[in-house]
PDB file of N, CA and C in Angstrom:
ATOM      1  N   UNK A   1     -21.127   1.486  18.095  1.00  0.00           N
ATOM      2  CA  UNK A   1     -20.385   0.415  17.458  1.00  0.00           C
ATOM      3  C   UNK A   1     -19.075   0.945  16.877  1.00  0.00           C
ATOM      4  N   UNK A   2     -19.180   1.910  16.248  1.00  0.00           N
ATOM      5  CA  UNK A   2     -17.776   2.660  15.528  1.00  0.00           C
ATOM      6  C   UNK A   2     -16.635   3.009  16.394  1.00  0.00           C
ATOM      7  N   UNK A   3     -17.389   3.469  17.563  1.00  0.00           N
ATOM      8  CA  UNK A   3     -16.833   4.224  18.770  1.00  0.00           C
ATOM      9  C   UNK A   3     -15.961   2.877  19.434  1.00  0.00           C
ATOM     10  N   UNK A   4     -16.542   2.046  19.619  1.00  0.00           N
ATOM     11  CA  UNK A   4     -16.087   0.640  20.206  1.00  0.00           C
ATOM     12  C   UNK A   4     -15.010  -0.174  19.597  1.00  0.00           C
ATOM     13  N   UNK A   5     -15.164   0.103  18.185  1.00  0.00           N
ATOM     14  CA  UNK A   5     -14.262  -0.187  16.742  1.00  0.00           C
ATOM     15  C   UNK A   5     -12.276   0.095  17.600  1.00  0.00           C
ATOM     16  N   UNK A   6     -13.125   1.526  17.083  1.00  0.00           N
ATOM     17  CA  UNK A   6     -12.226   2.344  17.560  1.00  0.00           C
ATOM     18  C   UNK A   6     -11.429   2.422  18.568  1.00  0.00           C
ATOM     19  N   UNK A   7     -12.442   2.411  19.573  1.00  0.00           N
ATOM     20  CA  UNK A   7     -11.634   2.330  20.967  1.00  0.00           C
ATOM     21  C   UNK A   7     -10.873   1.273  21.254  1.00  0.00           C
ATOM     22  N   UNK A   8     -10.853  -0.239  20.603  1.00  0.00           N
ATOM     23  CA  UNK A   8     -10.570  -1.515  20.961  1.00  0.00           C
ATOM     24  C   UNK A   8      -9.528  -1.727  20.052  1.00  0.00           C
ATOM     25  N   UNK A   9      -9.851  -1.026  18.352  1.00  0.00           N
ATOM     26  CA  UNK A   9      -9.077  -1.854  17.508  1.00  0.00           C
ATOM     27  C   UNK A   9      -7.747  -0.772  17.245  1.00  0.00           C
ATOM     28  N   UNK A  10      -8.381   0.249  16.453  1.00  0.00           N
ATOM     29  CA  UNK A  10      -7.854   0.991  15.999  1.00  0.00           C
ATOM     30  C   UNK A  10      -6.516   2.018  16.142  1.00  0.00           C
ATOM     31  N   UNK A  11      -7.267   2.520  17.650  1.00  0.00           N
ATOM     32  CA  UNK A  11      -6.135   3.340  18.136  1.00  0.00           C
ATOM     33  C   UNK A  11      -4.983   2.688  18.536  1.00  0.00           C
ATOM     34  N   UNK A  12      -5.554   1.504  19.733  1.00  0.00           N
ATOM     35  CA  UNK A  12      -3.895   1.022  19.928  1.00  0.00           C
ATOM     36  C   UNK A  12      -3.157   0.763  18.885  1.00  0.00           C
ATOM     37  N   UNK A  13      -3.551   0.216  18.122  1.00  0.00           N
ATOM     38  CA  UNK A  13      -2.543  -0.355  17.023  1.00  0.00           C
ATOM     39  C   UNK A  13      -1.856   1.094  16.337  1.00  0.00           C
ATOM     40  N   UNK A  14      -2.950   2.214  16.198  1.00  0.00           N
ATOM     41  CA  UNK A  14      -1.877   3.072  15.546  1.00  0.00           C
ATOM     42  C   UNK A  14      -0.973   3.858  16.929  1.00  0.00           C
ATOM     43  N   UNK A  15      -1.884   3.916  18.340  1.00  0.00           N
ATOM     44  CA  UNK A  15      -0.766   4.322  19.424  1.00  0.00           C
ATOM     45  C   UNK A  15       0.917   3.650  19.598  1.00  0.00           C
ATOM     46  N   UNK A  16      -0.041   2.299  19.535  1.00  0.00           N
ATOM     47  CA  UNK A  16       1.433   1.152  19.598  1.00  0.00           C
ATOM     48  C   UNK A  16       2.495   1.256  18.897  1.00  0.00           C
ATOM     49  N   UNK A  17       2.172   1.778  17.746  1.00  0.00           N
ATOM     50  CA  UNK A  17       2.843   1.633  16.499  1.00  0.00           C
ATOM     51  C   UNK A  17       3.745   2.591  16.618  1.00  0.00           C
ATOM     52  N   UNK A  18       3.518   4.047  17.290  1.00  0.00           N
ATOM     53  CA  UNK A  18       4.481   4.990  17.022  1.00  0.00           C
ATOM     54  C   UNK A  18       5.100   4.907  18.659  1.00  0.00           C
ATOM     55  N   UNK A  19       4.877   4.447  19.672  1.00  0.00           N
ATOM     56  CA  UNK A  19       5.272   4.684  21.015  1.00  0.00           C
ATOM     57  C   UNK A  19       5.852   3.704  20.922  1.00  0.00           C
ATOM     58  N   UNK A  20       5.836   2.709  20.471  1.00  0.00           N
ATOM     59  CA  UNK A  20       5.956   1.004  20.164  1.00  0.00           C
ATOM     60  C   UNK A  20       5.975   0.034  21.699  1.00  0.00           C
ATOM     61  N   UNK A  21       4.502   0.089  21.621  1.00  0.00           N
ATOM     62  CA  UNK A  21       3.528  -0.334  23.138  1.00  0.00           C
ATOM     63  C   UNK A  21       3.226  -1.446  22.579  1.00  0.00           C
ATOM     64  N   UNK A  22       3.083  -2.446  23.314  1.00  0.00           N
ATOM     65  CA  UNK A  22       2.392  -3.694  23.297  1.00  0.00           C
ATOM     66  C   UNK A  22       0.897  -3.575  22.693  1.00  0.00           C
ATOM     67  N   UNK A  23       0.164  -4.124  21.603  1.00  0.00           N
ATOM     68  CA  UNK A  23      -1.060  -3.523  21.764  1.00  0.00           C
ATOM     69  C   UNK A  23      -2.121  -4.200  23.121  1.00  0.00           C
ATOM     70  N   UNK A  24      -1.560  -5.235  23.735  1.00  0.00           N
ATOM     71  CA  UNK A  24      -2.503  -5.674  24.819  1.00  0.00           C
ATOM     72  C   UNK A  24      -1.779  -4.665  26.106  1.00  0.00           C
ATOM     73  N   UNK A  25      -1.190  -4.074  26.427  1.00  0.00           N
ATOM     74  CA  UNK A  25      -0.300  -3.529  26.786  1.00  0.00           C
ATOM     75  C   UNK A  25      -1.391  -2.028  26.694  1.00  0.00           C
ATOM     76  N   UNK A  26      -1.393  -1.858  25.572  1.00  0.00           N
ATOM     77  CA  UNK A  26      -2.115  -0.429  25.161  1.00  0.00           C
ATOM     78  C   UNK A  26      -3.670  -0.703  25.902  1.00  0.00           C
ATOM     79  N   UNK A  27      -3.799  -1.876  25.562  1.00  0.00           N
ATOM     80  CA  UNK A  27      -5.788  -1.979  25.776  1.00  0.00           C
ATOM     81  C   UNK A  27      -5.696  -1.741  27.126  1.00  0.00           C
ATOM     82  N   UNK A  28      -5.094  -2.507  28.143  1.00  0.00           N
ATOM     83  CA  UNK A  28      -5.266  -2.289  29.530  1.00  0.00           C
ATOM     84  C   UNK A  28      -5.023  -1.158  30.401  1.00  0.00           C
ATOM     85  N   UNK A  29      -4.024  -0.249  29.345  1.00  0.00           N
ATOM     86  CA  UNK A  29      -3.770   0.546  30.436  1.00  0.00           C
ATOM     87  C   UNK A  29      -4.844   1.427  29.891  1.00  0.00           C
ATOM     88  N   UNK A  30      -5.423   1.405  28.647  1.00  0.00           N
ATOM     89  CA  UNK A  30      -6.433   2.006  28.640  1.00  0.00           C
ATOM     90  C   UNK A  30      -7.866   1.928  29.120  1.00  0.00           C
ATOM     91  N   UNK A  31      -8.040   0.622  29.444  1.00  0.00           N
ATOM     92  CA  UNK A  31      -9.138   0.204  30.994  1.00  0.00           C
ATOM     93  C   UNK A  31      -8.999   0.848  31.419  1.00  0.00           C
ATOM     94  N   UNK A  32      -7.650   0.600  32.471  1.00  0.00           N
ATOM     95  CA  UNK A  32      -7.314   1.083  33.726  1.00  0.00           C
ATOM     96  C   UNK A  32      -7.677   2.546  33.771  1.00  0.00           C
ATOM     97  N   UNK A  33      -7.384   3.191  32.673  1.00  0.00           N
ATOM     98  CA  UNK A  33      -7.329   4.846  32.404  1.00  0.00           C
ATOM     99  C   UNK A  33      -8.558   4.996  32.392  1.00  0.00           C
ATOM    100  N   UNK A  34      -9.608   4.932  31.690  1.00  0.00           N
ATOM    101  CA  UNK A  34     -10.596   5.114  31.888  1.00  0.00           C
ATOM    102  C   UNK A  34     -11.917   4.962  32.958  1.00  0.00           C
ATOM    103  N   UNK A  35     -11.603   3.750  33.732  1.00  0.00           N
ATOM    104  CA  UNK A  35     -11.946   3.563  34.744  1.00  0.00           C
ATOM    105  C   UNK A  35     -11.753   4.482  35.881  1.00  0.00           C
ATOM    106  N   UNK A  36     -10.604   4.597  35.939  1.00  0.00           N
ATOM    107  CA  UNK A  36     -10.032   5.810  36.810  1.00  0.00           C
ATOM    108  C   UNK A  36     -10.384   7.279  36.880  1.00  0.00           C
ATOM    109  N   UNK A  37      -9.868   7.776  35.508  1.00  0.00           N
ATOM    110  CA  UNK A  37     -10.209   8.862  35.290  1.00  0.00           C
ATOM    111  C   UNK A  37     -11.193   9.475  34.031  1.00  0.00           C
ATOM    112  N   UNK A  38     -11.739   8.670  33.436  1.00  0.00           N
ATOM    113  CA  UNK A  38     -12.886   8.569  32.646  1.00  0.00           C
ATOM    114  C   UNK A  38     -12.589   9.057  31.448  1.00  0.00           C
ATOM    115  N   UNK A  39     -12.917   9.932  30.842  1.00  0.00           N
ATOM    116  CA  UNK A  39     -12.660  10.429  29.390  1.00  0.00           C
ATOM    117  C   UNK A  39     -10.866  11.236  29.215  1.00  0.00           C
ATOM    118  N   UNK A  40     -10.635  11.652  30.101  1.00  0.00           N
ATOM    119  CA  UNK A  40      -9.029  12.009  30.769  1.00  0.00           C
ATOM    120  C   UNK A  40      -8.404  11.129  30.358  1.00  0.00           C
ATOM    121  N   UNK A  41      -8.454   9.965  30.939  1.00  0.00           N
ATOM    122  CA  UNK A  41      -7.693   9.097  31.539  1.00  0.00           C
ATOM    123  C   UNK A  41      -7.293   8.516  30.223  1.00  0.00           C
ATOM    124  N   UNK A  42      -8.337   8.262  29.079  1.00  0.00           N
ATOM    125  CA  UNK A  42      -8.254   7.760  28.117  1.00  0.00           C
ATOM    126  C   UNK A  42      -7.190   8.373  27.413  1.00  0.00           C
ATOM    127  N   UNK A  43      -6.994   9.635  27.119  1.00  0.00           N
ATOM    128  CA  UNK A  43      -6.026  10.825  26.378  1.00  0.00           C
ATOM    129  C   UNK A  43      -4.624  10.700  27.673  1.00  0.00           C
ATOM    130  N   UNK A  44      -4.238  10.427  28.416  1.00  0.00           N
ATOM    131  CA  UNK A  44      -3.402  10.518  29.029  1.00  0.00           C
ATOM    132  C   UNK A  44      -2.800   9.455  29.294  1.00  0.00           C
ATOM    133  N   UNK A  45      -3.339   8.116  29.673  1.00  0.00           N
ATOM    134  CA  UNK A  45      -2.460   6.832  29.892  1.00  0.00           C
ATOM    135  C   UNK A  45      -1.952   6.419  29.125  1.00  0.00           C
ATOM    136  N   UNK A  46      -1.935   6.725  27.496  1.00  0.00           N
ATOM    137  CA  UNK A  46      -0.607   6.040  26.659  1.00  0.00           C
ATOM    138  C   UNK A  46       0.621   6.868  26.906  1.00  0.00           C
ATOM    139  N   UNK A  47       0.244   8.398  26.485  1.00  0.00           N
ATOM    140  CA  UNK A  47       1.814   8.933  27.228  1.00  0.00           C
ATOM    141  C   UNK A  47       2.459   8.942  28.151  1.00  0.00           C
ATOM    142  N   UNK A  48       1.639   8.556  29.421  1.00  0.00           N
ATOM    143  CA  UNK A  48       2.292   8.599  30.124  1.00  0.00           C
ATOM    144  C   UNK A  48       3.049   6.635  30.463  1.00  0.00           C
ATOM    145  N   UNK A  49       2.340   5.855  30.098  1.00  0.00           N
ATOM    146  CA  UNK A  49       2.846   4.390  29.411  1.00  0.00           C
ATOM    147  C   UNK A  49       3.678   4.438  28.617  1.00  0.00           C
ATOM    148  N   UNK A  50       4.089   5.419  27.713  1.00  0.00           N
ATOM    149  CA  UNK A  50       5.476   5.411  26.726  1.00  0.00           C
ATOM    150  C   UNK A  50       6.699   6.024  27.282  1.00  0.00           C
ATOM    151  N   UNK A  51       6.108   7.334  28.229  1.00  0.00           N
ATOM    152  CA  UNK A  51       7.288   7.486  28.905  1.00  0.00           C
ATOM    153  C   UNK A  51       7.795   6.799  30.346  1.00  0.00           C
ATOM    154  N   UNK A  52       7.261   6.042  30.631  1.00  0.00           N
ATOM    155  CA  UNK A  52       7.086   4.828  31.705  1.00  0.00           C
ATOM    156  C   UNK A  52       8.460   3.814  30.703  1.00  0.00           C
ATOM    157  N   UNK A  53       7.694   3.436  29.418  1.00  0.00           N
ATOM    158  CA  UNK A  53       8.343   2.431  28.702  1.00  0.00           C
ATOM    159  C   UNK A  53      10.046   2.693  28.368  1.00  0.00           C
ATOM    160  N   UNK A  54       9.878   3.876  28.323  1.00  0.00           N
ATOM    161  CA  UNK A  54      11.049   4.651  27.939  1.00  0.00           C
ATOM    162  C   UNK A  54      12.244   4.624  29.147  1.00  0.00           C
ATOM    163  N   UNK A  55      11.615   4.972  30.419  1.00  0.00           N
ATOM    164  CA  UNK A  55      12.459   4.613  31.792  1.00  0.00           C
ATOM    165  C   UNK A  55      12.772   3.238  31.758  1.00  0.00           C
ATOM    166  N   UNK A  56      11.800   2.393  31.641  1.00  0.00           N
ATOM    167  CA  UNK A  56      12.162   1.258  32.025  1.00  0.00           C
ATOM    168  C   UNK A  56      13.220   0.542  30.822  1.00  0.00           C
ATOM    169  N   UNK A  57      13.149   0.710  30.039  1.00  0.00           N
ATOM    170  CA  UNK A  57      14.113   0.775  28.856  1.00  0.00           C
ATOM    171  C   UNK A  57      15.990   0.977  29.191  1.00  0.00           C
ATOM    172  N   UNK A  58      15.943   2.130  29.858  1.00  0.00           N
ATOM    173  CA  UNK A  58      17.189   3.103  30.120  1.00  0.00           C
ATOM    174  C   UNK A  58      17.403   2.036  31.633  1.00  0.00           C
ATOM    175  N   UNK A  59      16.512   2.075  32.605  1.00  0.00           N
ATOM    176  CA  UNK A  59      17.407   1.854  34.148  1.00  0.00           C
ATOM    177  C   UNK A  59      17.194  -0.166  33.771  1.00  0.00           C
ATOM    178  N   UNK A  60      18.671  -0.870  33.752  1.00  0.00           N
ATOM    179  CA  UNK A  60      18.789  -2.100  33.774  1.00  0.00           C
ATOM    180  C   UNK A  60      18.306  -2.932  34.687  1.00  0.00           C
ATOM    181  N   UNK A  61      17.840  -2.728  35.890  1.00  0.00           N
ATOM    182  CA  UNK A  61      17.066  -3.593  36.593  1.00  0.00           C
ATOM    183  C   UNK A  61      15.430  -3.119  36.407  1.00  0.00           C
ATOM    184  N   UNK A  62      15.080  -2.112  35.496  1.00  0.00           N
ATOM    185  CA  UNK A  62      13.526  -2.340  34.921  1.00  0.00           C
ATOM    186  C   UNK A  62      13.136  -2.919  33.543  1.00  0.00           C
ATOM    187  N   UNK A  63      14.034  -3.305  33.189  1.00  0.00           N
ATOM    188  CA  UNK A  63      14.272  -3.577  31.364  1.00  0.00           C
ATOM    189  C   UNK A  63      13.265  -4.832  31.236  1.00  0.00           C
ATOM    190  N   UNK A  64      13.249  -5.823  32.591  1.00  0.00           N
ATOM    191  CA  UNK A  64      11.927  -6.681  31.939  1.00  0.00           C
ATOM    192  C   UNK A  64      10.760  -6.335  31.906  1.00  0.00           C
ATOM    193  N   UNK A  65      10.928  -4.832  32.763  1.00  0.00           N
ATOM    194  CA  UNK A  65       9.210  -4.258  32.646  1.00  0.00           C
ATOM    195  C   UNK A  65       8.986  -3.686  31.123  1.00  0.00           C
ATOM    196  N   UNK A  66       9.777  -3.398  30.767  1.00  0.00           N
ATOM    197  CA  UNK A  66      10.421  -2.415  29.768  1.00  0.00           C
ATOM    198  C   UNK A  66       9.787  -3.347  28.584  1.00  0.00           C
ATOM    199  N   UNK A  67      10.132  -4.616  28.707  1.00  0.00           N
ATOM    200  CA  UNK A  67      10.565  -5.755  27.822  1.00  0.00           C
ATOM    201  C   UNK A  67       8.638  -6.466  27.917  1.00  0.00           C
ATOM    202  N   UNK A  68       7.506  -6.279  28.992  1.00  0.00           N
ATOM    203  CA  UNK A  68       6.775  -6.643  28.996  1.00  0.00           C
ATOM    204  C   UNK A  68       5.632  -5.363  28.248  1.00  0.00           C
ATOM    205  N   UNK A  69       6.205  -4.018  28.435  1.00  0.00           N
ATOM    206  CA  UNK A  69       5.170  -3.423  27.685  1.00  0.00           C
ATOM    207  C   UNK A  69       5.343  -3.172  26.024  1.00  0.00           C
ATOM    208  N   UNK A  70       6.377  -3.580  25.910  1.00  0.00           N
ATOM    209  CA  UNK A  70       6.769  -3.618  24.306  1.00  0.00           C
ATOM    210  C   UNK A  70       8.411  -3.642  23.800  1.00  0.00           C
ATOM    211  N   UNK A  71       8.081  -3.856  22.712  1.00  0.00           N
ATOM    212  CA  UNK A  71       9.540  -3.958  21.864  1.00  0.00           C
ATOM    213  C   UNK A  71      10.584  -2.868  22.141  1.00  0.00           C
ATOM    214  N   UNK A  72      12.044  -3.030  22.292  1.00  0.00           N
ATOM    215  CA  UNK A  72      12.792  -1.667  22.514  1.00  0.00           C
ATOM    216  C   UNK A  72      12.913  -1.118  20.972  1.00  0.00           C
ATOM    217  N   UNK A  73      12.884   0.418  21.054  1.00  0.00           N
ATOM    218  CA  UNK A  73      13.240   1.164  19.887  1.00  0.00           C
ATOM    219  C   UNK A  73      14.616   0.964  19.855  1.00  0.00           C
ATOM    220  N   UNK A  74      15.242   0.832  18.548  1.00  0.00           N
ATOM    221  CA  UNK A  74      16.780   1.058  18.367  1.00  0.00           C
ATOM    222  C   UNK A  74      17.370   2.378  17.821  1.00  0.00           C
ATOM    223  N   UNK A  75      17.327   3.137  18.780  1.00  0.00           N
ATOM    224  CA  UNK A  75      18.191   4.619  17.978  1.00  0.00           C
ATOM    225  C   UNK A  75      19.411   4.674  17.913  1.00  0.00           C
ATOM    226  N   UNK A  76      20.149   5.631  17.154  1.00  0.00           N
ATOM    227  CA  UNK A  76      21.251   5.865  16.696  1.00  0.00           C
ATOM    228  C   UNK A  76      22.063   6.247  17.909  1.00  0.00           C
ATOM    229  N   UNK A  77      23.067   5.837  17.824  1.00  0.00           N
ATOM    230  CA  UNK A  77      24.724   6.590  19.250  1.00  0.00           C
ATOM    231  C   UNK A  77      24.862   7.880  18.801  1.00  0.00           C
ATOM    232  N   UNK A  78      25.066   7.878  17.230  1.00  0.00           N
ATOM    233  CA  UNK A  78      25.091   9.707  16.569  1.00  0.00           C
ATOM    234  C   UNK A  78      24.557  10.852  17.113  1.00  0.00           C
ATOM    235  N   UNK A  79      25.453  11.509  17.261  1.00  0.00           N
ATOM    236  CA  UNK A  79      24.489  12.237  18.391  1.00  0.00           C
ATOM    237  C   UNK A  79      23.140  13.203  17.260  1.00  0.00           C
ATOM    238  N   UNK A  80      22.180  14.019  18.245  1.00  0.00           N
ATOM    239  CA  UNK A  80      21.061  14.252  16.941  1.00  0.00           C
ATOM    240  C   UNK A  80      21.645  15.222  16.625  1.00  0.00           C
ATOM    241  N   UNK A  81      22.086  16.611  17.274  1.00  0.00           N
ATOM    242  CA  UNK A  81      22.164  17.498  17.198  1.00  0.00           C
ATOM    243  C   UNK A  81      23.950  17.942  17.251  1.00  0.00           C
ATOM    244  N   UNK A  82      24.602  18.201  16.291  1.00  0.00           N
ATOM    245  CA  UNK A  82      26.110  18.392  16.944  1.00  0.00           C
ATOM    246  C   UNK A  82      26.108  20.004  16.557  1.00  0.00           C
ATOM    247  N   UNK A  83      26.752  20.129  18.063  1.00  0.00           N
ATOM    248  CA  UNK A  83      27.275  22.043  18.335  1.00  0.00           C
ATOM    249  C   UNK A  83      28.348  21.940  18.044  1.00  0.00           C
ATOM    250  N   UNK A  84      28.935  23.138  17.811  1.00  0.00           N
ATOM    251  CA  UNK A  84      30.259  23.835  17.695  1.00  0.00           C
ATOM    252  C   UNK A  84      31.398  23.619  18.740  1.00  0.00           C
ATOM    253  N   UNK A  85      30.913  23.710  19.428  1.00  0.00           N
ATOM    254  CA  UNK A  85      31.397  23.593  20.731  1.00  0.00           C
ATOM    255  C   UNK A  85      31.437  21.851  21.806  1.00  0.00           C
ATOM    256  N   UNK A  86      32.040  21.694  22.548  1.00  0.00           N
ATOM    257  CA  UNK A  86      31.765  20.993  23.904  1.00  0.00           C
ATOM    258  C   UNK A  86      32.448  19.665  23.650  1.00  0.00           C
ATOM    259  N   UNK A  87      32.148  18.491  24.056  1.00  0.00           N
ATOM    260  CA  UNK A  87      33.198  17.702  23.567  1.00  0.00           C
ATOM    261  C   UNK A  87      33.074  16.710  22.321  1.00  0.00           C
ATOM    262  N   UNK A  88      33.738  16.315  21.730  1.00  0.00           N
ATOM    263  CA  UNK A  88      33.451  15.351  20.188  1.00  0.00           C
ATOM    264  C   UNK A  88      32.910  14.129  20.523  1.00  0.00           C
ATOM    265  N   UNK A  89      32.958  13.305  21.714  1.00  0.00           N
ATOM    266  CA  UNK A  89      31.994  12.237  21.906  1.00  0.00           C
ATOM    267  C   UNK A  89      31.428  12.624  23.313  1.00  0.00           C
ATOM    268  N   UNK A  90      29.691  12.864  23.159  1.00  0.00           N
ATOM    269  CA  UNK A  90      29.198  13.260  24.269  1.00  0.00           C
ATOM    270  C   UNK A  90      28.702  12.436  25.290  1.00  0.00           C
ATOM    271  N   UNK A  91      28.454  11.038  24.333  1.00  0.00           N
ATOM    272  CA  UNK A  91      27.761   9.938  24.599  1.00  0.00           C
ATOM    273  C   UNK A  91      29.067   8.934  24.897  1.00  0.00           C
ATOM    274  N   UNK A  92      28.991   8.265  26.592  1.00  0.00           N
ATOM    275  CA  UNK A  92      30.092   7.614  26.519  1.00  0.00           C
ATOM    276  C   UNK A  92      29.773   6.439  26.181  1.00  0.00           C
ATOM    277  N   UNK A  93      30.534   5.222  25.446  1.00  0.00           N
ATOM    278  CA  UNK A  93      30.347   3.861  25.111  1.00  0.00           C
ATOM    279  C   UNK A  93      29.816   3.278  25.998  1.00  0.00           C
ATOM    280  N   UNK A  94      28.584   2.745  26.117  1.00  0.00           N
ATOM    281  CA  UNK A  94      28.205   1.348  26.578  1.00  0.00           C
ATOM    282  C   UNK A  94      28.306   0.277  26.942  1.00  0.00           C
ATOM    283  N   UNK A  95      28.012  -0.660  27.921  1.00  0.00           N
ATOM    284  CA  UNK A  95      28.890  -2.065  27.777  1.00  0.00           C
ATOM    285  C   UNK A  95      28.010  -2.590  27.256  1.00  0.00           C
TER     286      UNK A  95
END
C-alpha cells in the first residue's frame, strides 16, 4: 500500500516539480517504463522524459510536444558563467 502511495502519488509530483513534467505526463511514462524495463525502467524514464522535454522545448517545430509534457522553465539570457575571455554577448538575441 505505501509502495503504491508512493509510486502513484508522491514521486511524480516531487519528479514533476523539479524537471517540471506534467504529473500525468510523469505517471505514464512511468507505466510505460516499467512495463518495459521493469524496476530500470522506473529510475530511468523521467530523465530521460526531462531531457526529451528539454529538446522539445529548444527545436520550434517540437514545442507542442514540449508544451504537452509540461510547463516551459523560464531561465535567464545572463549568461551562467562569464570568462575572461571570448566574446561579451555569447548568446545571440532571439526573435
Amino acid at each position: 500500500m505505501a509502495q503504491s502511495i508512493d509510486a502513484n502519488l508522491i514521486r511524480p509530483k516531487v519528479e514533476s516539480s523539479s524537471v517540471s513534467i506534467n504529473p500525468l505526463a510523469s505517471n505514464v511514462t512511468l507505466l510505460v517504463g516499467g512495463m518495459l524495463w521493469g524496476m530500470v525502467g522506473l529510475g530511468v524514464v523521467i530523465p530521460i522524459t526531462g531531457m526529451m522535454k528539454l529538446m522539445f522545448d529548444e527545436i520550434p517545430a517540437m514545442q507542442p510536444w514540449g508544451y504537452l509534457l509540461g510547463e516551459k522553465k523560464a531561465f535567464s539570457e545572463s549568461p551562467r558563467i562569464q570568462l575572461p575571455f571570448g566574446p561579451k554577448n555569447p548568446r545571440p538575441n532571439r526573435p
